[in-house]
PDB file of C-alpha atoms in Angstrom:
ATOM      1  CA  MET A   1     118.779  98.788   7.093  1.00  0.00           C
ATOM      2  CA  SER A   2     119.272 101.691   4.630  1.00  0.00           C
ATOM      3  CA  ILE A   3     122.794 102.750   3.669  1.00  0.00           C
ATOM      4  CA  HIS A   4     124.165 105.327   6.125  1.00  0.00           C
ATOM      5  CA  ILE A   5     126.526 108.049   4.885  1.00  0.00           C
ATOM      6  CA  LEU A   6     128.378 110.472   7.158  1.00  0.00           C
ATOM      7  CA  LEU A   7     129.451 113.886   5.825  1.00  0.00           C
ATOM      8  CA  VAL A   8     131.999 115.816   7.892  1.00  0.00           C
ATOM      9  CA  SER A   9     132.096 119.383   6.570  1.00  0.00           C
ATOM     10  CA  ASN A  10     131.524 122.957   7.730  1.00  0.00           C
ATOM     11  CA  ASP A  11     130.849 124.237   4.199  1.00  0.00           C
ATOM     12  CA  ALA A  12     127.454 125.920   4.569  1.00  0.00           C
ATOM     13  CA  ALA A  13     126.896 126.101   0.795  1.00  0.00           C
ATOM     14  CA  LEU A  14     127.931 122.555  -0.075  1.00  0.00           C
ATOM     15  CA  VAL A  15     126.403 120.517   2.767  1.00  0.00           C
ATOM     16  CA  PRO A  16     122.691 121.084   1.948  1.00  0.00           C
ATOM     17  CA  LEU A  17     123.252 120.293  -1.744  1.00  0.00           C
ATOM     18  CA  ILE A  18     125.017 117.022  -0.977  1.00  0.00           C
ATOM     19  CA  GLU A  19     122.390 116.165   1.625  1.00  0.00           C
ATOM     20  CA  THR A  20     119.544 116.785  -0.836  1.00  0.00           C
ATOM     21  CA  GLU A  21     121.104 114.540  -3.482  1.00  0.00           C
ATOM     22  CA  LEU A  22     121.982 111.708  -1.100  1.00  0.00           C
ATOM     23  CA  ARG A  23     118.560 111.699   0.539  1.00  0.00           C
ATOM     24  CA  TYR A  24     117.002 111.685  -2.940  1.00  0.00           C
ATOM     25  CA  GLU A  25     119.098 108.573  -3.644  1.00  0.00           C
ATOM     26  CA  GLY A  26     117.555 106.948  -0.575  1.00  0.00           C
ATOM     27  CA  TYR A  27     120.557 107.079   1.751  1.00  0.00           C
ATOM     28  CA  GLN A  28     120.394 107.771   5.472  1.00  0.00           C
ATOM     29  CA  PHE A  29     122.508 110.861   6.119  1.00  0.00           C
ATOM     30  CA  THR A  30     124.330 112.460   9.073  1.00  0.00           C
ATOM     31  CA  VAL A  31     126.358 115.698   9.125  1.00  0.00           C
ATOM     32  CA  LYS A  32     129.111 116.723  11.538  1.00  0.00           C
ATOM     33  CA  LYS A  33     130.835 120.103  11.298  1.00  0.00           C
ATOM     34  CA  ASP A  34     134.251 119.419  12.833  1.00  0.00           C
ATOM     35  CA  GLY A  35     136.795 116.632  12.747  1.00  0.00           C
ATOM     36  CA  ALA A  36     136.580 115.644  16.398  1.00  0.00           C
ATOM     37  CA  SER A  37     132.811 115.094  16.382  1.00  0.00           C
ATOM     38  CA  GLY A  38     133.148 113.435  12.984  1.00  0.00           C
ATOM     39  CA  LEU A  39     135.611 110.863  14.316  1.00  0.00           C
ATOM     40  CA  ILE A  40     133.322 110.135  17.278  1.00  0.00           C
ATOM     41  CA  ALA A  41     130.350 109.726  14.917  1.00  0.00           C
ATOM     42  CA  ILE A  42     132.295 107.270  12.761  1.00  0.00           C
ATOM     43  CA  ARG A  43     133.030 105.108  15.786  1.00  0.00           C
ATOM     44  CA  GLU A  44     129.520 105.321  17.236  1.00  0.00           C
ATOM     45  CA  LEU A  45     127.368 105.214  14.081  1.00  0.00           C
ATOM     46  CA  GLN A  46     129.506 102.860  11.966  1.00  0.00           C
ATOM     47  CA  PRO A  47     128.409 104.488   8.673  1.00  0.00           C
ATOM     48  CA  ASP A  48     128.744 102.661   5.364  1.00  0.00           C
ATOM     49  CA  LEU A  49     130.753 105.504   3.784  1.00  0.00           C
ATOM     50  CA  VAL A  50     132.337 108.776   4.948  1.00  0.00           C
ATOM     51  CA  ILE A  51     132.771 112.030   3.010  1.00  0.00           C
ATOM     52  CA  LEU A  52     135.383 114.315   4.627  1.00  0.00           C
ATOM     53  CA  ASP A  53     136.508 117.875   4.005  1.00  0.00           C
ATOM     54  CA  PHE A  54     140.301 118.104   3.826  1.00  0.00           C
ATOM     55  CA  SER A  55     140.352 121.157   6.112  1.00  0.00           C
ATOM     56  CA  LEU A  56     138.218 120.832   9.239  1.00  0.00           C
ATOM     57  CA  PRO A  57     138.174 122.510  12.658  1.00  0.00           C
ATOM     58  CA  MET A  58     139.794 120.574  15.526  1.00  0.00           C
ATOM     59  CA  LEU A  59     140.902 117.585  13.430  1.00  0.00           C
ATOM     60  CA  SER A  60     141.671 117.548   9.707  1.00  0.00           C
ATOM     61  CA  GLY A  61     140.136 115.117   7.255  1.00  0.00           C
ATOM     62  CA  LEU A  62     143.632 113.825   6.544  1.00  0.00           C
ATOM     63  CA  GLU A  63     144.201 113.012  10.218  1.00  0.00           C
ATOM     64  CA  ILE A  64     140.846 111.244  10.440  1.00  0.00           C
ATOM     65  CA  CYS A  65     141.898 109.054   7.486  1.00  0.00           C
ATOM     66  CA  ARG A  66     145.171 108.196   9.191  1.00  0.00           C
ATOM     67  CA  ARG A  67     143.521 107.334  12.494  1.00  0.00           C
ATOM     68  CA  LEU A  68     140.888 105.127  10.884  1.00  0.00           C
ATOM     69  CA  ARG A  69     143.417 103.217   8.789  1.00  0.00           C
ATOM     70  CA  SER A  70     145.746 102.807  11.781  1.00  0.00           C
ATOM     71  CA  THR A  71     142.952 100.883  13.523  1.00  0.00           C
ATOM     72  CA  GLN A  72     142.297  98.737  10.419  1.00  0.00           C
ATOM     73  CA  GLN A  73     138.895 100.295   9.712  1.00  0.00           C
ATOM     74  CA  GLU A  74     138.215  99.729   6.006  1.00  0.00           C
ATOM     75  CA  ILE A  75     135.190 102.001   5.631  1.00  0.00           C
ATOM     76  CA  PRO A  76     135.187 103.806   2.232  1.00  0.00           C
ATOM     77  CA  ILE A  77     136.384 107.432   2.524  1.00  0.00           C
ATOM     78  CA  ILE A  78     135.974 110.246  -0.019  1.00  0.00           C
ATOM     79  CA  LEU A  79     138.073 113.350   0.703  1.00  0.00           C
ATOM     80  CA  LEU A  80     136.947 116.797  -0.554  1.00  0.00           C
ATOM     81  CA  ASP A  81     139.471 119.582  -1.149  1.00  0.00           C
ATOM     82  CA  HIS A  82     139.359 123.241  -2.192  1.00  0.00           C
ATOM     83  CA  ILE A  83     142.757 123.225  -3.931  1.00  0.00           C
ATOM     84  CA  GLN A  84     142.925 121.489  -7.309  1.00  0.00           C
ATOM     85  CA  GLY A  85     145.008 118.337  -6.986  1.00  0.00           C
ATOM     86  CA  SER A  86     147.616 119.693  -4.562  1.00  0.00           C
ATOM     87  CA  HIS A  87     146.923 117.145  -1.823  1.00  0.00           C
ATOM     88  CA  CYS A  88     145.866 114.176  -3.944  1.00  0.00           C
ATOM     89  CA  ALA A  89     148.909 111.950  -3.378  1.00  0.00           C
ATOM     90  CA  ILE A  90     149.090 112.553   0.360  1.00  0.00           C
ATOM     91  CA  ALA A  91     145.323 112.018   0.707  1.00  0.00           C
ATOM     92  CA  LEU A  92     145.427 108.650  -1.054  1.00  0.00           C
ATOM     93  CA  ASP A  93     148.574 107.621   0.821  1.00  0.00           C
ATOM     94  CA  SER A  94     146.809 108.457   4.096  1.00  0.00           C
ATOM     95  CA  GLY A  95     143.984 106.032   3.345  1.00  0.00           C
ATOM     96  CA  ALA A  96     141.367 107.964   1.373  1.00  0.00           C
ATOM     97  CA  ASP A  97     139.658 105.880  -1.310  1.00  0.00           C
ATOM     98  CA  ASP A  98     138.901 108.901  -3.484  1.00  0.00           C
ATOM     99  CA  TYR A  99     139.859 112.575  -3.762  1.00  0.00           C
ATOM    100  CA  VAL A 100     137.546 115.247  -5.210  1.00  0.00           C
ATOM    101  CA  THR A 101     138.329 118.941  -5.730  1.00  0.00           C
ATOM    102  CA  ARG A 102     136.264 122.000  -6.608  1.00  0.00           C
ATOM    103  CA  PRO A 103     134.290 122.753  -8.646  1.00  0.00           C
ATOM    104  CA  ILE A 104     132.295 119.803  -7.336  1.00  0.00           C
ATOM    105  CA  SER A 105     129.548 118.295  -9.457  1.00  0.00           C
ATOM    106  CA  VAL A 106     127.161 116.907  -6.865  1.00  0.00           C
ATOM    107  CA  GLU A 107     125.905 114.323  -9.356  1.00  0.00           C
ATOM    108  CA  GLU A 108     129.485 113.161  -9.978  1.00  0.00           C
ATOM    109  CA  LEU A 109     130.099 112.965  -6.236  1.00  0.00           C
ATOM    110  CA  VAL A 110     126.986 110.826  -5.784  1.00  0.00           C
ATOM    111  CA  ALA A 111     128.150 108.598  -8.649  1.00  0.00           C
ATOM    112  CA  ARG A 112     131.467 108.141  -6.841  1.00  0.00           C
ATOM    113  CA  VAL A 113     129.558 107.272  -3.670  1.00  0.00           C
ATOM    114  CA  ARG A 114     127.646 104.575  -5.557  1.00  0.00           C
ATOM    115  CA  LEU A 115     130.882 103.266  -7.081  1.00  0.00           C
ATOM    116  CA  HIS A 116     132.644 102.883  -3.734  1.00  0.00           C
ATOM    117  CA  LEU A 117     129.595 101.304  -2.117  1.00  0.00           C
ATOM    118  CA  ARG A 118     129.392  98.777  -4.964  1.00  0.00           C
ATOM    119  CA  ARG A 119     133.074  97.952  -4.571  1.00  0.00           C
ATOM    120  CA  TRP A 120     132.703  97.621  -0.818  1.00  0.00           C
ATOM    121  CA  HIS A 121     129.730  95.299  -1.030  1.00  0.00           C
ATOM    122  CA  ARG A 122     131.340  93.319  -3.867  1.00  0.00           C
ATOM    123  CA  ASP A 123     134.291  92.628  -1.574  1.00  0.00           C
ATOM    124  CA  ASN A 124     131.921  91.955   1.352  1.00  0.00           C
ATOM    125  CA  PRO A 125     129.252  89.906  -0.427  1.00  0.00           C
ATOM    126  CA  GLU A 126     127.061  89.089   2.549  1.00  0.00           C
ATOM    127  CA  ALA A 127     124.855  91.941   1.328  1.00  0.00           C
ATOM    128  CA  LEU A 128     123.839  93.383  -2.041  1.00  0.00           C
ATOM    129  CA  VAL A 129     122.809  97.034  -2.174  1.00  0.00           C
ATOM    130  CA  PHE A 130     121.312  99.328  -4.794  1.00  0.00           C
ATOM    131  CA  ARG A 131     120.196 102.786  -3.660  1.00  0.00           C
ATOM    132  CA  ASP A 132     117.810 102.141  -0.721  1.00  0.00           C
ATOM    133  CA  LEU A 133     117.363  98.449  -1.590  1.00  0.00           C
ATOM    134  CA  LYS A 134     119.393  95.954   0.458  1.00  0.00           C
ATOM    135  CA  LEU A 135     119.493  92.157   0.238  1.00  0.00           C
ATOM    136  CA  ASP A 136     121.137  90.164   3.015  1.00  0.00           C
ATOM    137  CA  LEU A 137     122.405  86.964   1.414  1.00  0.00           C
ATOM    138  CA  GLN A 138     122.884  85.191   4.735  1.00  0.00           C
ATOM    139  CA  THR A 139     119.495  85.869   6.323  1.00  0.00           C
ATOM    140  CA  ARG A 140     117.699  86.310   2.953  1.00  0.00           C
ATOM    141  CA  GLU A 141     116.100  89.481   4.312  1.00  0.00           C
ATOM    142  CA  VAL A 142     115.205  92.296   1.918  1.00  0.00           C
ATOM    143  CA  TYR A 143     114.834  95.947   2.919  1.00  0.00           C
ATOM    144  CA  ARG A 144     113.622  99.020   1.051  1.00  0.00           C
ATOM    145  CA  GLY A 145     114.945 101.737   3.325  1.00  0.00           C
ATOM    146  CA  ASN A 146     113.969 100.509   6.787  1.00  0.00           C
ATOM    147  CA  ARG A 147     110.978  98.502   5.519  1.00  0.00           C
ATOM    148  CA  LEU A 148     111.333  94.721   5.627  1.00  0.00           C
ATOM    149  CA  ILE A 149     109.957  93.027   2.505  1.00  0.00           C
ATOM    150  CA  GLU A 150     108.884  89.394   2.481  1.00  0.00           C
ATOM    151  CA  LEU A 151     109.756  87.550  -0.728  1.00  0.00           C
ATOM    152  CA  THR A 152     109.240  83.997  -1.883  1.00  0.00           C
ATOM    153  CA  PRO A 153     112.423  81.999  -2.656  1.00  0.00           C
ATOM    154  CA  LYS A 154     112.037  82.511  -6.408  1.00  0.00           C
ATOM    155  CA  GLU A 155     111.308  86.229  -6.037  1.00  0.00           C
ATOM    156  CA  PHE A 156     114.474  86.524  -3.944  1.00  0.00           C
ATOM    157  CA  GLU A 157     116.559  84.684  -6.571  1.00  0.00           C
ATOM    158  CA  LEU A 158     115.255  86.934  -9.325  1.00  0.00           C
ATOM    159  CA  LEU A 159     115.962  90.086  -7.326  1.00  0.00           C
ATOM    160  CA  VAL A 160     119.477  88.849  -6.482  1.00  0.00           C
ATOM    161  CA  TYR A 161     120.227  88.448 -10.182  1.00  0.00           C
ATOM    162  CA  LEU A 162     118.847  91.894 -11.018  1.00  0.00           C
ATOM    163  CA  ILE A 163     120.712  93.683  -8.214  1.00  0.00           C
ATOM    164  CA  SER A 164     123.917  91.836  -9.131  1.00  0.00           C
ATOM    165  CA  HIS A 165     123.744  93.483 -12.581  1.00  0.00           C
ATOM    166  CA  PRO A 166     122.652  97.084 -11.843  1.00  0.00           C
ATOM    167  CA  ARG A 167     121.879  99.337 -14.822  1.00  0.00           C
ATOM    168  CA  GLN A 168     122.410  96.448 -17.245  1.00  0.00           C
ATOM    169  CA  VAL A 169     119.608  95.545 -19.637  1.00  0.00           C
ATOM    170  CA  LEU A 170     118.960  91.822 -19.130  1.00  0.00           C
ATOM    171  CA  SER A 171     117.087  89.849 -21.758  1.00  0.00           C
ATOM    172  CA  ARG A 172     114.131  87.676 -20.851  1.00  0.00           C
ATOM    173  CA  ASP A 173     115.990  84.562 -22.012  1.00  0.00           C
ATOM    174  CA  LEU A 174     119.001  85.416 -19.846  1.00  0.00           C
ATOM    175  CA  LEU A 175     116.832  85.920 -16.756  1.00  0.00           C
ATOM    176  CA  ILE A 176     114.869  82.725 -17.332  1.00  0.00           C
ATOM    177  CA  GLU A 177     118.057  80.705 -17.838  1.00  0.00           C
ATOM    178  CA  ASN A 178     119.827  82.062 -14.744  1.00  0.00           C
ATOM    179  CA  VAL A 179     116.864  82.090 -12.351  1.00  0.00           C
ATOM    180  CA  TRP A 180     114.703  79.177 -13.517  1.00  0.00           C
ATOM    181  CA  GLY A 181     117.322  77.099 -15.361  1.00  0.00           C
ATOM    182  CA  TYR A 182     118.169  76.521 -19.025  1.00  0.00           C
ATOM    183  CA  ASP A 183     115.746  73.602 -19.281  1.00  0.00           C
ATOM    184  CA  PHE A 184     112.725  75.470 -17.856  1.00  0.00           C
ATOM    185  CA  ILE A 185     109.502  74.472 -19.644  1.00  0.00           C
ATOM    186  CA  GLY A 186     106.903  76.283 -17.503  1.00  0.00           C
ATOM    187  CA  GLU A 187     104.494  79.078 -18.418  1.00  0.00           C
ATOM    188  CA  SER A 188     105.884  81.522 -20.994  1.00  0.00           C
ATOM    189  CA  ASN A 189     104.776  84.559 -18.969  1.00  0.00           C
ATOM    190  CA  VAL A 190     106.341  83.436 -15.681  1.00  0.00           C
ATOM    191  CA  LEU A 191     109.033  86.167 -15.768  1.00  0.00           C
ATOM    192  CA  HIS A 192     106.462  88.904 -16.388  1.00  0.00           C
ATOM    193  CA  VAL A 193     104.396  87.612 -13.466  1.00  0.00           C
ATOM    194  CA  TYR A 194     107.352  87.574 -11.067  1.00  0.00           C
ATOM    195  CA  ILE A 195     108.519  91.026 -12.144  1.00  0.00           C
ATOM    196  CA  ARG A 196     105.021  92.280 -11.332  1.00  0.00           C
ATOM    197  CA  TYR A 197     105.152  90.580  -7.914  1.00  0.00           C
ATOM    198  CA  LEU A 198     108.487  92.273  -7.170  1.00  0.00           C
ATOM    199  CA  ARG A 199     107.266  95.694  -8.269  1.00  0.00           C
ATOM    200  CA  VAL A 200     104.194  95.459  -6.068  1.00  0.00           C
ATOM    201  CA  LYS A 201     106.305  94.559  -3.033  1.00  0.00           C
ATOM    202  CA  LEU A 202     109.160  96.996  -3.696  1.00  0.00           C
ATOM    203  CA  GLU A 203     106.772  99.902  -4.335  1.00  0.00           C
ATOM    204  CA  ALA A 204     104.212  99.127  -1.612  1.00  0.00           C
ATOM    205  CA  ASN A 205     104.888 102.468   0.123  1.00  0.00           C
ATOM    206  CA  ARG A 206     104.850 104.433  -3.153  1.00  0.00           C
ATOM    207  CA  GLU A 207     108.630 104.257  -3.499  1.00  0.00           C
ATOM    208  CA  SER A 208     110.211 105.048  -6.855  1.00  0.00           C
ATOM    209  CA  ARG A 209     110.350 102.291  -9.456  1.00  0.00           C
ATOM    210  CA  LEU A 210     113.599 100.321  -9.649  1.00  0.00           C
ATOM    211  CA  ILE A 211     112.737  97.524 -12.109  1.00  0.00           C
ATOM    212  CA  HIS A 212     112.086  98.977 -15.568  1.00  0.00           C
ATOM    213  CA  THR A 213     110.815  97.262 -18.713  1.00  0.00           C
ATOM    214  CA  ILE A 214     112.837  97.606 -21.916  1.00  0.00           C
ATOM    215  CA  ARG A 215     110.298  96.895 -24.642  1.00  0.00           C
ATOM    216  CA  GLY A 216     111.152  93.951 -26.833  1.00  0.00           C
ATOM    217  CA  VAL A 217     114.278  93.129 -24.820  1.00  0.00           C
ATOM    218  CA  GLY A 218     113.817  92.524 -21.097  1.00  0.00           C
ATOM    219  CA  TYR A 219     114.348  94.391 -17.827  1.00  0.00           C
ATOM    220  CA  VAL A 220     116.841  96.648 -16.077  1.00  0.00           C
ATOM    221  CA  LEU A 221     117.350  97.600 -12.423  1.00  0.00           C
ATOM    222  CA  ARG A 222     118.095 101.325 -12.341  1.00  0.00           C
ATOM    223  CA  GLU A 223     117.039 104.629 -10.851  1.00  0.00           C
ATOM    224  CA  THR A 224     114.038 106.644 -11.992  1.00  0.00           C
ATOM    225  CA  PHE A 225     115.554 109.863 -13.344  1.00  0.00           C
ATOM    226  CA  THR A 226     113.643 113.089 -12.688  1.00  0.00           C
ATOM    227  CA  LYS A 227     116.291 115.701 -11.851  1.00  0.00           C
ATOM    228  CA  GLN A 228     118.823 117.902 -13.640  1.00  0.00           C
ATOM    229  CA  PRO A 229     122.535 117.978 -12.642  1.00  0.00           C
ATOM    230  CA  ALA A 230     123.726 120.536 -10.101  1.00  0.00           C
ATOM    231  CA  LEU A 231     127.191 122.123 -10.060  1.00  0.00           C
ATOM    232  CA  VAL A 232     128.747 123.695  -6.987  1.00  0.00           C
ATOM    233  CA  ARG A 233     131.569 126.159  -7.477  1.00  0.00           C
TER     234      ARG A 233
END
């Protein structure tokens, strides 16, 4: 149930850098080196987002955009180009959701990936996703990568609120009010206890921490940062 991203590019220098960053973010990742095999992969794999080179053997990234939009496929598409801005208007008019030119900051590209995935899942709210964490609001299933996690109803409600406000510091009072109710009169440490329950379950396979404590304030759902930015020219 992890997020699946398809990269269609024959750039031998760029592909491994993008792959490293996206796998570090917890995404499932597939690479195709020409437009024809890329279009087939889109139809067969149904990825959550596609990154396309503008110029590709056999079928251009622009033509792939046009074909996908002509069949009403609304998958998010990021188009990469080697020429600064020259094809931006035609790329967006052909159905690309974003247009990125060299020099490419891989960290910026990954940030754009996260942005478009958030927008997609906001407009399709049957699922909430943050990095490799996915909550299905219809089945109430929770996945960390491909691992199914069993949560109690209250744990699920708390995680829904956290994942609905990614990278936002949420006060203890705000979490108590929105998850337990404004008139809650239970144990004062109930939030701390449930945060601990969630951490144990979300990190059972030694995954990176997602729920962080902000001393004296509350909690935030965000990445664990350990890497320096990379720039591809």
